């Protein structure tokens, strides 16, 4: 059965990028949730596993993927593997798209961070592009390492559709740049676990077609 192609069919000279946030992990579901960054590296939670199966089913019905790339972190690899199973593909790791290093704030909730690090917390909230997570990276740092890697994939795969499974901060800063937003405002871009973003790249220019589509999550029984 031919896919319905919710994701555009590939055209000559055009790369379709399906940029995905990984499925949920226990730290994502904790309330208040804690920052896991790149140091805490858990597997998907039970609900996260259901999310990625729904994602994989949806992509299989609505796209034709040629390659699947992912962050080397466990939660991204497990998400990518679920997608690959539907397409007979093997995920390829891209080290540059691992999640942000949140430094000394790793494993802490935002309310604790604001109490323990009031000055750096305020600075980060005012401008995360310039100001780092205490002892970690800034949004600017994340952009500088992930953007060349993602641009390289877009340029390499003209005429194809590829999926990339990455992370909340990575996706936010990259989407902000494509939308012409200051990267300091990237945290205003919502990225739900397994949310789908569609980007088209042609002749050196990229445009965002869809942001944070989560139709597939309606398939999960409540």
JSON list of C-alpha atoms in Angstrom, two decimals:
[
{"chain": "A", "resi": 1, "resn": "UNK", "atom": "CA", "xyz": [0.00, 0.00, 0.00]},
{"chain": "A", "resi": 2, "resn": "UNK", "atom": "CA", "xyz": [1.42, 3.39, -1.00]},
{"chain": "A", "resi": 3, "resn": "UNK", "atom": "CA", "xyz": [2.08, 5.82, 1.89]},
{"chain": "A", "resi": 4, "resn": "UNK", "atom": "CA", "xyz": [-0.32, 8.77, 2.16]},
{"chain": "A", "resi": 5, "resn": "UNK", "atom": "CA", "xyz": [2.69, 11.09, 2.28]},
{"chain": "A", "resi": 6, "resn": "UNK", "atom": "CA", "xyz": [1.79, 13.46, 5.07]},
{"chain": "A", "resi": 7, "resn": "UNK", "atom": "CA", "xyz": [5.51, 14.12, 4.61]},
{"chain": "A", "resi": 8, "resn": "UNK", "atom": "CA", "xyz": [6.13, 15.52, 1.10]},
{"chain": "A", "resi": 9, "resn": "UNK", "atom": "CA", "xyz": [7.38, 13.16, -1.59]},
{"chain": "A", "resi": 10, "resn": "UNK", "atom": "CA", "xyz": [11.05, 13.71, -2.39]},
{"chain": "A", "resi": 11, "resn": "UNK", "atom": "CA", "xyz": [11.73, 15.83, -5.46]},
{"chain": "A", "resi": 12, "resn": "UNK", "atom": "CA", "xyz": [14.93, 16.15, -7.49]},
{"chain": "A", "resi": 13, "resn": "UNK", "atom": "CA", "xyz": [17.32, 18.49, -5.72]},
{"chain": "A", "resi": 14, "resn": "UNK", "atom": "CA", "xyz": [15.16, 18.72, -2.57]},
{"chain": "A", "resi": 15, "resn": "UNK", "atom": "CA", "xyz": [15.96, 17.11, 0.78]},
{"chain": "A", "resi": 16, "resn": "UNK", "atom": "CA", "xyz": [13.10, 16.41, 3.18]},
{"chain": "A", "resi": 17, "resn": "UNK", "atom": "CA", "xyz": [14.24, 16.32, 6.79]},
{"chain": "A", "resi": 18, "resn": "UNK", "atom": "CA", "xyz": [11.96, 14.78, 9.40]},
{"chain": "A", "resi": 19, "resn": "UNK", "atom": "CA", "xyz": [13.41, 16.15, 12.64]},
{"chain": "A", "resi": 20, "resn": "UNK", "atom": "CA", "xyz": [12.11, 14.31, 15.71]},
{"chain": "A", "resi": 21, "resn": "UNK", "atom": "CA", "xyz": [12.50, 14.63, 19.44]},
{"chain": "A", "resi": 22, "resn": "UNK", "atom": "CA", "xyz": [13.13, 11.30, 21.18]},
{"chain": "A", "resi": 23, "resn": "UNK", "atom": "CA", "xyz": [10.44, 9.48, 23.16]},
{"chain": "A", "resi": 24, "resn": "UNK", "atom": "CA", "xyz": [9.83, 10.17, 26.84]},
{"chain": "A", "resi": 25, "resn": "UNK", "atom": "CA", "xyz": [12.18, 9.05, 29.60]},
{"chain": "A", "resi": 26, "resn": "UNK", "atom": "CA", "xyz": [11.53, 8.86, 33.37]},
{"chain": "A", "resi": 27, "resn": "UNK", "atom": "CA", "xyz": [13.19, 12.27, 33.96]},
{"chain": "A", "resi": 28, "resn": "UNK", "atom": "CA", "xyz": [10.88, 13.81, 31.33]},
{"chain": "A", "resi": 29, "resn": "UNK", "atom": "CA", "xyz": [7.86, 12.51, 33.25]},
{"chain": "A", "resi": 30, "resn": "UNK", "atom": "CA", "xyz": [9.00, 13.37, 36.76]},
{"chain": "A", "resi": 31, "resn": "UNK", "atom": "CA", "xyz": [7.12, 16.29, 38.33]},
{"chain": "A", "resi": 32, "resn": "UNK", "atom": "CA", "xyz": [8.71, 18.64, 38.72]},
{"chain": "A", "resi": 33, "resn": "UNK", "atom": "CA", "xyz": [10.82, 17.28, 35.89]},
{"chain": "A", "resi": 34, "resn": "UNK", "atom": "CA", "xyz": [14.59, 17.28, 36.18]},
{"chain": "A", "resi": 35, "resn": "UNK", "atom": "CA", "xyz": [17.19, 18.30, 33.63]},
{"chain": "A", "resi": 36, "resn": "UNK", "atom": "CA", "xyz": [18.86, 15.21, 32.19]},
{"chain": "A", "resi": 37, "resn": "UNK", "atom": "CA", "xyz": [21.10, 16.91, 29.62]},
{"chain": "A", "resi": 38, "resn": "UNK", "atom": "CA", "xyz": [23.82, 14.72, 28.13]},
{"chain": "A", "resi": 39, "resn": "UNK", "atom": "CA", "xyz": [25.06, 13.22, 31.39]},
{"chain": "A", "resi": 40, "resn": "UNK", "atom": "CA", "xyz": [21.92, 11.37, 32.46]},
{"chain": "A", "resi": 41, "resn": "UNK", "atom": "CA", "xyz": [21.37, 8.74, 29.77]},
{"chain": "A", "resi": 42, "resn": "UNK", "atom": "CA", "xyz": [18.31, 6.60, 30.51]},
{"chain": "A", "resi": 43, "resn": "UNK", "atom": "CA", "xyz": [16.26, 4.30, 28.32]},
{"chain": "A", "resi": 44, "resn": "UNK", "atom": "CA", "xyz": [12.75, 5.25, 27.29]},
{"chain": "A", "resi": 45, "resn": "UNK", "atom": "CA", "xyz": [9.99, 4.94, 29.87]},
{"chain": "A", "resi": 46, "resn": "UNK", "atom": "CA", "xyz": [7.03, 2.64, 29.32]},
{"chain": "A", "resi": 47, "resn": "UNK", "atom": "CA", "xyz": [5.00, 5.53, 27.92]},
{"chain": "A", "resi": 48, "resn": "UNK", "atom": "CA", "xyz": [8.00, 6.59, 25.83]},
{"chain": "A", "resi": 49, "resn": "UNK", "atom": "CA", "xyz": [8.07, 3.15, 24.25]},
{"chain": "A", "resi": 50, "resn": "UNK", "atom": "CA", "xyz": [4.40, 3.51, 23.34]},
{"chain": "A", "resi": 51, "resn": "UNK", "atom": "CA", "xyz": [5.11, 6.94, 21.85]},
{"chain": "A", "resi": 52, "resn": "UNK", "atom": "CA", "xyz": [7.88, 5.67, 19.60]},
{"chain": "A", "resi": 53, "resn": "UNK", "atom": "CA", "xyz": [5.78, 2.77, 18.36]},
{"chain": "A", "resi": 54, "resn": "UNK", "atom": "CA", "xyz": [2.99, 5.20, 17.46]},
{"chain": "A", "resi": 55, "resn": "UNK", "atom": "CA", "xyz": [5.59, 7.44, 15.78]},
{"chain": "A", "resi": 56, "resn": "UNK", "atom": "CA", "xyz": [7.03, 4.55, 13.79]},
{"chain": "A", "resi": 57, "resn": "UNK", "atom": "CA", "xyz": [3.57, 3.40, 12.65]},
{"chain": "A", "resi": 58, "resn": "UNK", "atom": "CA", "xyz": [2.66, 6.92, 11.58]},
{"chain": "A", "resi": 59, "resn": "UNK", "atom": "CA", "xyz": [5.87, 7.44, 9.61]},
{"chain": "A", "resi": 60, "resn": "UNK", "atom": "CA", "xyz": [5.52, 4.07, 7.90]},
{"chain": "A", "resi": 61, "resn": "UNK", "atom": "CA", "xyz": [2.02, 5.04, 6.74]},
{"chain": "A", "resi": 62, "resn": "UNK", "atom": "CA", "xyz": [2.86, 8.60, 5.73]},
{"chain": "A", "resi": 63, "resn": "UNK", "atom": "CA", "xyz": [6.41, 8.72, 4.38]},
{"chain": "A", "resi": 64, "resn": "UNK", "atom": "CA", "xyz": [9.18, 6.97, 2.50]},
{"chain": "A", "resi": 65, "resn": "UNK", "atom": "CA", "xyz": [12.40, 7.31, 4.48]},
{"chain": "A", "resi": 66, "resn": "UNK", "atom": "CA", "xyz": [15.78, 6.68, 2.87]},
{"chain": "A", "resi": 67, "resn": "UNK", "atom": "CA", "xyz": [18.02, 7.15, 5.92]},
{"chain": "A", "resi": 68, "resn": "UNK", "atom": "CA", "xyz": [17.62, 7.54, 9.69]},
{"chain": "A", "resi": 69, "resn": "UNK", "atom": "CA", "xyz": [20.16, 9.42, 11.80]},
{"chain": "A", "resi": 70, "resn": "UNK", "atom": "CA", "xyz": [20.24, 9.91, 15.56]},
{"chain": "A", "resi": 71, "resn": "UNK", "atom": "CA", "xyz": [22.07, 11.28, 18.53]},
{"chain": "A", "resi": 72, "resn": "UNK", "atom": "CA", "xyz": [24.31, 8.69, 20.25]},
{"chain": "A", "resi": 73, "resn": "UNK", "atom": "CA", "xyz": [22.27, 8.95, 23.44]},
{"chain": "A", "resi": 74, "resn": "UNK", "atom": "CA", "xyz": [20.20, 5.90, 24.45]},
{"chain": "A", "resi": 75, "resn": "UNK", "atom": "CA", "xyz": [16.81, 7.62, 24.28]},
{"chain": "A", "resi": 76, "resn": "UNK", "atom": "CA", "xyz": [17.47, 8.85, 20.75]},
{"chain": "A", "resi": 77, "resn": "UNK", "atom": "CA", "xyz": [18.88, 5.52, 19.57]},
{"chain": "A", "resi": 78, "resn": "UNK", "atom": "CA", "xyz": [15.89, 3.59, 20.92]},
{"chain": "A", "resi": 79, "resn": "UNK", "atom": "CA", "xyz": [13.54, 5.99, 19.14]},
{"chain": "A", "resi": 80, "resn": "UNK", "atom": "CA", "xyz": [15.49, 5.69, 15.89]},
{"chain": "A", "resi": 81, "resn": "UNK", "atom": "CA", "xyz": [15.57, 1.89, 16.11]},
{"chain": "A", "resi": 82, "resn": "UNK", "atom": "CA", "xyz": [11.77, 1.74, 16.37]},
{"chain": "A", "resi": 83, "resn": "UNK", "atom": "CA", "xyz": [11.48, 3.86, 13.22]},
{"chain": "A", "resi": 84, "resn": "UNK", "atom": "CA", "xyz": [14.14, 1.88, 11.37]},
{"chain": "A", "resi": 85, "resn": "UNK", "atom": "CA", "xyz": [12.33, -1.39, 11.99]},
{"chain": "A", "resi": 86, "resn": "UNK", "atom": "CA", "xyz": [9.46, -0.14, 9.81]},
{"chain": "A", "resi": 87, "resn": "UNK", "atom": "CA", "xyz": [11.74, 0.76, 6.92]},
{"chain": "A", "resi": 88, "resn": "UNK", "atom": "CA", "xyz": [14.42, -1.94, 6.99]},
{"chain": "A", "resi": 89, "resn": "UNK", "atom": "CA", "xyz": [17.06, 0.66, 7.84]},
{"chain": "A", "resi": 90, "resn": "UNK", "atom": "CA", "xyz": [19.91, 0.92, 10.35]},
{"chain": "A", "resi": 91, "resn": "UNK", "atom": "CA", "xyz": [20.24, 4.15, 12.40]},
{"chain": "A", "resi": 92, "resn": "UNK", "atom": "CA", "xyz": [23.42, 6.12, 11.90]},
{"chain": "A", "resi": 93, "resn": "UNK", "atom": "CA", "xyz": [24.78, 8.09, 14.86]},
{"chain": "A", "resi": 94, "resn": "UNK", "atom": "CA", "xyz": [25.70, 11.77, 14.64]},
{"chain": "A", "resi": 95, "resn": "UNK", "atom": "CA", "xyz": [27.77, 12.75, 17.72]},
{"chain": "A", "resi": 96, "resn": "UNK", "atom": "CA", "xyz": [27.27, 16.49, 17.20]},
{"chain": "A", "resi": 97, "resn": "UNK", "atom": "CA", "xyz": [23.53, 16.33, 17.89]},
{"chain": "A", "resi": 98, "resn": "UNK", "atom": "CA", "xyz": [23.68, 14.96, 21.44]},
{"chain": "A", "resi": 99, "resn": "UNK", "atom": "CA", "xyz": [21.65, 16.87, 24.01]},
{"chain": "A", "resi": 100, "resn": "UNK", "atom": "CA", "xyz": [22.93, 20.02, 25.67]},
{"chain": "A", "resi": 101, "resn": "UNK", "atom": "CA", "xyz": [25.45, 19.75, 28.49]},
{"chain": "A", "resi": 102, "resn": "UNK", "atom": "CA", "xyz": [23.54, 21.27, 31.42]},
{"chain": "A", "resi": 103, "resn": "UNK", "atom": "CA", "xyz": [26.55, 21.19, 33.73]},
{"chain": "A", "resi": 104, "resn": "UNK", "atom": "CA", "xyz": [25.91, 21.57, 37.45]},
{"chain": "A", "resi": 105, "resn": "UNK", "atom": "CA", "xyz": [22.16, 21.74, 36.87]},
{"chain": "A", "resi": 106, "resn": "UNK", "atom": "CA", "xyz": [21.98, 18.13, 35.76]},
{"chain": "A", "resi": 107, "resn": "UNK", "atom": "CA", "xyz": [19.50, 16.09, 37.79]},
{"chain": "A", "resi": 108, "resn": "UNK", "atom": "CA", "xyz": [17.91, 19.20, 39.30]},
{"chain": "A", "resi": 109, "resn": "UNK", "atom": "CA", "xyz": [14.49, 20.76, 38.78]},
{"chain": "A", "resi": 110, "resn": "UNK", "atom": "CA", "xyz": [14.13, 24.42, 37.79]},
{"chain": "A", "resi": 111, "resn": "UNK", "atom": "CA", "xyz": [12.81, 25.44, 41.20]},
{"chain": "A", "resi": 112, "resn": "UNK", "atom": "CA", "xyz": [15.90, 23.98, 42.90]},
{"chain": "A", "resi": 113, "resn": "UNK", "atom": "CA", "xyz": [18.18, 25.58, 40.29]},
{"chain": "A", "resi": 114, "resn": "UNK", "atom": "CA", "xyz": [16.62, 29.01, 40.87]},
{"chain": "A", "resi": 115, "resn": "UNK", "atom": "CA", "xyz": [17.27, 28.66, 44.61]},
{"chain": "A", "resi": 116, "resn": "UNK", "atom": "CA", "xyz": [20.81, 27.30, 44.42]},
{"chain": "A", "resi": 117, "resn": "UNK", "atom": "CA", "xyz": [22.08, 29.37, 41.46]},
{"chain": "A", "resi": 118, "resn": "UNK", "atom": "CA", "xyz": [19.96, 32.55, 41.48]},
{"chain": "A", "resi": 119, "resn": "UNK", "atom": "CA", "xyz": [22.34, 34.77, 39.47]},
{"chain": "A", "resi": 120, "resn": "UNK", "atom": "CA", "xyz": [23.26, 32.31, 36.74]},
{"chain": "A", "resi": 121, "resn": "UNK", "atom": "CA", "xyz": [19.65, 31.12, 36.59]},
{"chain": "A", "resi": 122, "resn": "UNK", "atom": "CA", "xyz": [18.41, 34.68, 35.93]},
{"chain": "A", "resi": 123, "resn": "UNK", "atom": "CA", "xyz": [21.16, 35.27, 33.36]},
{"chain": "A", "resi": 124, "resn": "UNK", "atom": "CA", "xyz": [20.32, 32.05, 31.54]},
{"chain": "A", "resi": 125, "resn": "UNK", "atom": "CA", "xyz": [16.60, 32.79, 31.50]},
{"chain": "A", "resi": 126, "resn": "UNK", "atom": "CA", "xyz": [17.28, 36.30, 30.16]},
{"chain": "A", "resi": 127, "resn": "UNK", "atom": "CA", "xyz": [19.53, 35.08, 27.31]},
{"chain": "A", "resi": 128, "resn": "UNK", "atom": "CA", "xyz": [20.32, 31.37, 26.99]},
{"chain": "A", "resi": 129, "resn": "UNK", "atom": "CA", "xyz": [22.13, 32.07, 23.70]},
{"chain": "A", "resi": 130, "resn": "UNK", "atom": "CA", "xyz": [24.95, 33.88, 25.49]},
{"chain": "A", "resi": 131, "resn": "UNK", "atom": "CA", "xyz": [24.65, 32.54, 29.05]},
{"chain": "A", "resi": 132, "resn": "UNK", "atom": "CA", "xyz": [25.39, 28.92, 29.81]},
{"chain": "A", "resi": 133, "resn": "UNK", "atom": "CA", "xyz": [23.80, 26.35, 32.02]},
{"chain": "A", "resi": 134, "resn": "UNK", "atom": "CA", "xyz": [26.14, 26.63, 35.03]},
{"chain": "A", "resi": 135, "resn": "UNK", "atom": "CA", "xyz": [29.26, 24.64, 34.12]},
{"chain": "A", "resi": 136, "resn": "UNK", "atom": "CA", "xyz": [27.72, 23.52, 30.81]},
{"chain": "A", "resi": 137, "resn": "UNK", "atom": "CA", "xyz": [26.76, 24.84, 27.38]},
{"chain": "A", "resi": 138, "resn": "UNK", "atom": "CA", "xyz": [24.74, 27.79, 26.16]},
{"chain": "A", "resi": 139, "resn": "UNK", "atom": "CA", "xyz": [22.18, 27.61, 23.37]},
{"chain": "A", "resi": 140, "resn": "UNK", "atom": "CA", "xyz": [24.82, 29.27, 21.20]},
{"chain": "A", "resi": 141, "resn": "UNK", "atom": "CA", "xyz": [27.27, 26.47, 21.95]},
{"chain": "A", "resi": 142, "resn": "UNK", "atom": "CA", "xyz": [24.68, 23.85, 21.00]},
{"chain": "A", "resi": 143, "resn": "UNK", "atom": "CA", "xyz": [23.85, 25.65, 17.76]},
{"chain": "A", "resi": 144, "resn": "UNK", "atom": "CA", "xyz": [27.50, 25.95, 16.76]},
{"chain": "A", "resi": 145, "resn": "UNK", "atom": "CA", "xyz": [28.05, 22.19, 17.01]},
{"chain": "A", "resi": 146, "resn": "UNK", "atom": "CA", "xyz": [24.72, 20.87, 15.67]},
{"chain": "A", "resi": 147, "resn": "UNK", "atom": "CA", "xyz": [24.00, 23.23, 12.77]},
{"chain": "A", "resi": 148, "resn": "UNK", "atom": "CA", "xyz": [26.96, 22.24, 10.54]},
{"chain": "A", "resi": 149, "resn": "UNK", "atom": "CA", "xyz": [26.17, 18.55, 11.08]},
{"chain": "A", "resi": 150, "resn": "UNK", "atom": "CA", "xyz": [22.50, 18.97, 10.16]},
{"chain": "A", "resi": 151, "resn": "UNK", "atom": "CA", "xyz": [23.32, 21.19, 7.20]},
{"chain": "A", "resi": 152, "resn": "UNK", "atom": "CA", "xyz": [25.75, 18.55, 5.98]},
{"chain": "A", "resi": 153, "resn": "UNK", "atom": "CA", "xyz": [23.02, 15.90, 6.05]},
{"chain": "A", "resi": 154, "resn": "UNK", "atom": "CA", "xyz": [20.66, 18.15, 4.11]},
{"chain": "A", "resi": 155, "resn": "UNK", "atom": "CA", "xyz": [23.26, 18.79, 1.43]},
{"chain": "A", "resi": 156, "resn": "UNK", "atom": "CA", "xyz": [24.29, 15.11, 1.22]},
{"chain": "A", "resi": 157, "resn": "UNK", "atom": "CA", "xyz": [20.81, 13.73, 0.64]},
{"chain": "A", "resi": 158, "resn": "UNK", "atom": "CA", "xyz": [19.30, 15.82, -2.15]},
{"chain": "A", "resi": 159, "resn": "UNK", "atom": "CA", "xyz": [16.28, 14.05, -3.63]},
{"chain": "A", "resi": 160, "resn": "UNK", "atom": "CA", "xyz": [15.75, 11.95, -0.51]},
{"chain": "A", "resi": 161, "resn": "UNK", "atom": "CA", "xyz": [13.78, 11.99, 2.73]},
{"chain": "A", "resi": 162, "resn": "UNK", "atom": "CA", "xyz": [15.75, 11.49, 5.92]},
{"chain": "A", "resi": 163, "resn": "UNK", "atom": "CA", "xyz": [14.78, 11.32, 9.59]},
{"chain": "A", "resi": 164, "resn": "UNK", "atom": "CA", "xyz": [16.92, 12.69, 12.40]},
{"chain": "A", "resi": 165, "resn": "UNK", "atom": "CA", "xyz": [16.16, 11.86, 16.04]},
{"chain": "A", "resi": 166, "resn": "UNK", "atom": "CA", "xyz": [17.62, 14.49, 18.35]},
{"chain": "A", "resi": 167, "resn": "UNK", "atom": "CA", "xyz": [16.74, 16.39, 21.52]},
{"chain": "A", "resi": 168, "resn": "UNK", "atom": "CA", "xyz": [14.74, 19.27, 22.95]},
{"chain": "A", "resi": 169, "resn": "UNK", "atom": "CA", "xyz": [17.44, 21.95, 22.98]},
{"chain": "A", "resi": 170, "resn": "UNK", "atom": "CA", "xyz": [19.07, 20.78, 19.74]},
{"chain": "A", "resi": 171, "resn": "UNK", "atom": "CA", "xyz": [15.78, 20.90, 17.87]},
{"chain": "A", "resi": 172, "resn": "UNK", "atom": "CA", "xyz": [14.76, 24.22, 19.37]},
{"chain": "A", "resi": 173, "resn": "UNK", "atom": "CA", "xyz": [17.94, 26.12, 18.48]},
{"chain": "A", "resi": 174, "resn": "UNK", "atom": "CA", "xyz": [18.04, 24.67, 14.97]},
{"chain": "A", "resi": 175, "resn": "UNK", "atom": "CA", "xyz": [14.37, 25.48, 14.29]},
{"chain": "A", "resi": 176, "resn": "UNK", "atom": "CA", "xyz": [14.78, 28.99, 15.68]},
{"chain": "A", "resi": 177, "resn": "UNK", "atom": "CA", "xyz": [17.60, 29.66, 13.22]},
{"chain": "A", "resi": 178, "resn": "UNK", "atom": "CA", "xyz": [15.54, 28.42, 10.27]},
{"chain": "A", "resi": 179, "resn": "UNK", "atom": "CA", "xyz": [12.55, 30.50, 11.35]},
{"chain": "A", "resi": 180, "resn": "UNK", "atom": "CA", "xyz": [14.65, 33.65, 11.59]},
{"chain": "A", "resi": 181, "resn": "UNK", "atom": "CA", "xyz": [14.16, 33.91, 15.35]},
{"chain": "A", "resi": 182, "resn": "UNK", "atom": "CA", "xyz": [16.90, 34.96, 17.76]},
{"chain": "A", "resi": 183, "resn": "UNK", "atom": "CA", "xyz": [18.28, 31.76, 19.25]},
{"chain": "A", "resi": 184, "resn": "UNK", "atom": "CA", "xyz": [17.82, 33.37, 22.66]},
{"chain": "A", "resi": 185, "resn": "UNK", "atom": "CA", "xyz": [14.07, 32.87, 22.02]},
{"chain": "A", "resi": 186, "resn": "UNK", "atom": "CA", "xyz": [14.40, 29.19, 21.10]},
{"chain": "A", "resi": 187, "resn": "UNK", "atom": "CA", "xyz": [12.90, 27.99, 24.38]},
{"chain": "A", "resi": 188, "resn": "UNK", "atom": "CA", "xyz": [9.57, 29.39, 23.18]},
{"chain": "A", "resi": 189, "resn": "UNK", "atom": "CA", "xyz": [9.46, 26.62, 20.54]},
{"chain": "A", "resi": 190, "resn": "UNK", "atom": "CA", "xyz": [7.67, 23.58, 21.95]},
{"chain": "A", "resi": 191, "resn": "UNK", "atom": "CA", "xyz": [9.15, 20.15, 21.29]},
{"chain": "A", "resi": 192, "resn": "UNK", "atom": "CA", "xyz": [6.96, 17.35, 22.63]},
{"chain": "A", "resi": 193, "resn": "UNK", "atom": "CA", "xyz": [8.46, 13.89, 23.03]},
{"chain": "A", "resi": 194, "resn": "UNK", "atom": "CA", "xyz": [8.31, 12.29, 19.52]},
{"chain": "A", "resi": 195, "resn": "UNK", "atom": "CA", "xyz": [7.08, 15.58, 18.04]},
{"chain": "A", "resi": 196, "resn": "UNK", "atom": "CA", "xyz": [7.69, 15.75, 14.27]},
{"chain": "A", "resi": 197, "resn": "UNK", "atom": "CA", "xyz": [9.18, 18.75, 12.48]},
{"chain": "A", "resi": 198, "resn": "UNK", "atom": "CA", "xyz": [9.42, 18.78, 8.67]},
{"chain": "A", "resi": 199, "resn": "UNK", "atom": "CA", "xyz": [12.10, 20.83, 6.93]},
{"chain": "A", "resi": 200, "resn": "UNK", "atom": "CA", "xyz": [12.72, 21.12, 3.18]},
{"chain": "A", "resi": 201, "resn": "UNK", "atom": "CA", "xyz": [16.12, 22.05, 1.79]},
{"chain": "A", "resi": 202, "resn": "UNK", "atom": "CA", "xyz": [16.72, 23.25, -1.78]},
{"chain": "A", "resi": 203, "resn": "UNK", "atom": "CA", "xyz": [19.74, 24.98, -3.31]},
{"chain": "A", "resi": 204, "resn": "UNK", "atom": "CA", "xyz": [21.28, 25.96, 0.01]},
{"chain": "A", "resi": 205, "resn": "UNK", "atom": "CA", "xyz": [18.07, 27.24, 1.57]},
{"chain": "A", "resi": 206, "resn": "UNK", "atom": "CA", "xyz": [15.94, 25.48, 4.19]},
{"chain": "A", "resi": 207, "resn": "UNK", "atom": "CA", "xyz": [12.35, 26.17, 5.16]},
{"chain": "A", "resi": 208, "resn": "UNK", "atom": "CA", "xyz": [10.25, 24.82, 8.01]},
{"chain": "A", "resi": 209, "resn": "UNK", "atom": "CA", "xyz": [7.06, 23.13, 6.78]},
{"chain": "A", "resi": 210, "resn": "UNK", "atom": "CA", "xyz": [5.70, 21.65, 10.03]},
{"chain": "A", "resi": 211, "resn": "UNK", "atom": "CA", "xyz": [6.56, 22.18, 13.71]},
{"chain": "A", "resi": 212, "resn": "UNK", "atom": "CA", "xyz": [5.93, 19.67, 16.51]},
{"chain": "A", "resi": 213, "resn": "UNK", "atom": "CA", "xyz": [3.25, 17.57, 14.85]},
{"chain": "A", "resi": 214, "resn": "UNK", "atom": "CA", "xyz": [1.91, 15.06, 17.38]},
{"chain": "A", "resi": 215, "resn": "UNK", "atom": "CA", "xyz": [-1.08, 13.55, 15.56]},
{"chain": "A", "resi": 216, "resn": "UNK", "atom": "CA", "xyz": [0.39, 10.09, 16.09]},
{"chain": "A", "resi": 217, "resn": "UNK", "atom": "CA", "xyz": [0.09, 10.39, 19.88]},
{"chain": "A", "resi": 218, "resn": "UNK", "atom": "CA", "xyz": [-3.71, 10.27, 19.54]},
{"chain": "A", "resi": 219, "resn": "UNK", "atom": "CA", "xyz": [-3.31, 6.59, 18.70]},
{"chain": "A", "resi": 220, "resn": "UNK", "atom": "CA", "xyz": [-2.06, 5.71, 22.18]},
{"chain": "A", "resi": 221, "resn": "UNK", "atom": "CA", "xyz": [-4.87, 4.37, 24.40]},
{"chain": "A", "resi": 222, "resn": "UNK", "atom": "CA", "xyz": [-5.47, 6.45, 27.54]}
]
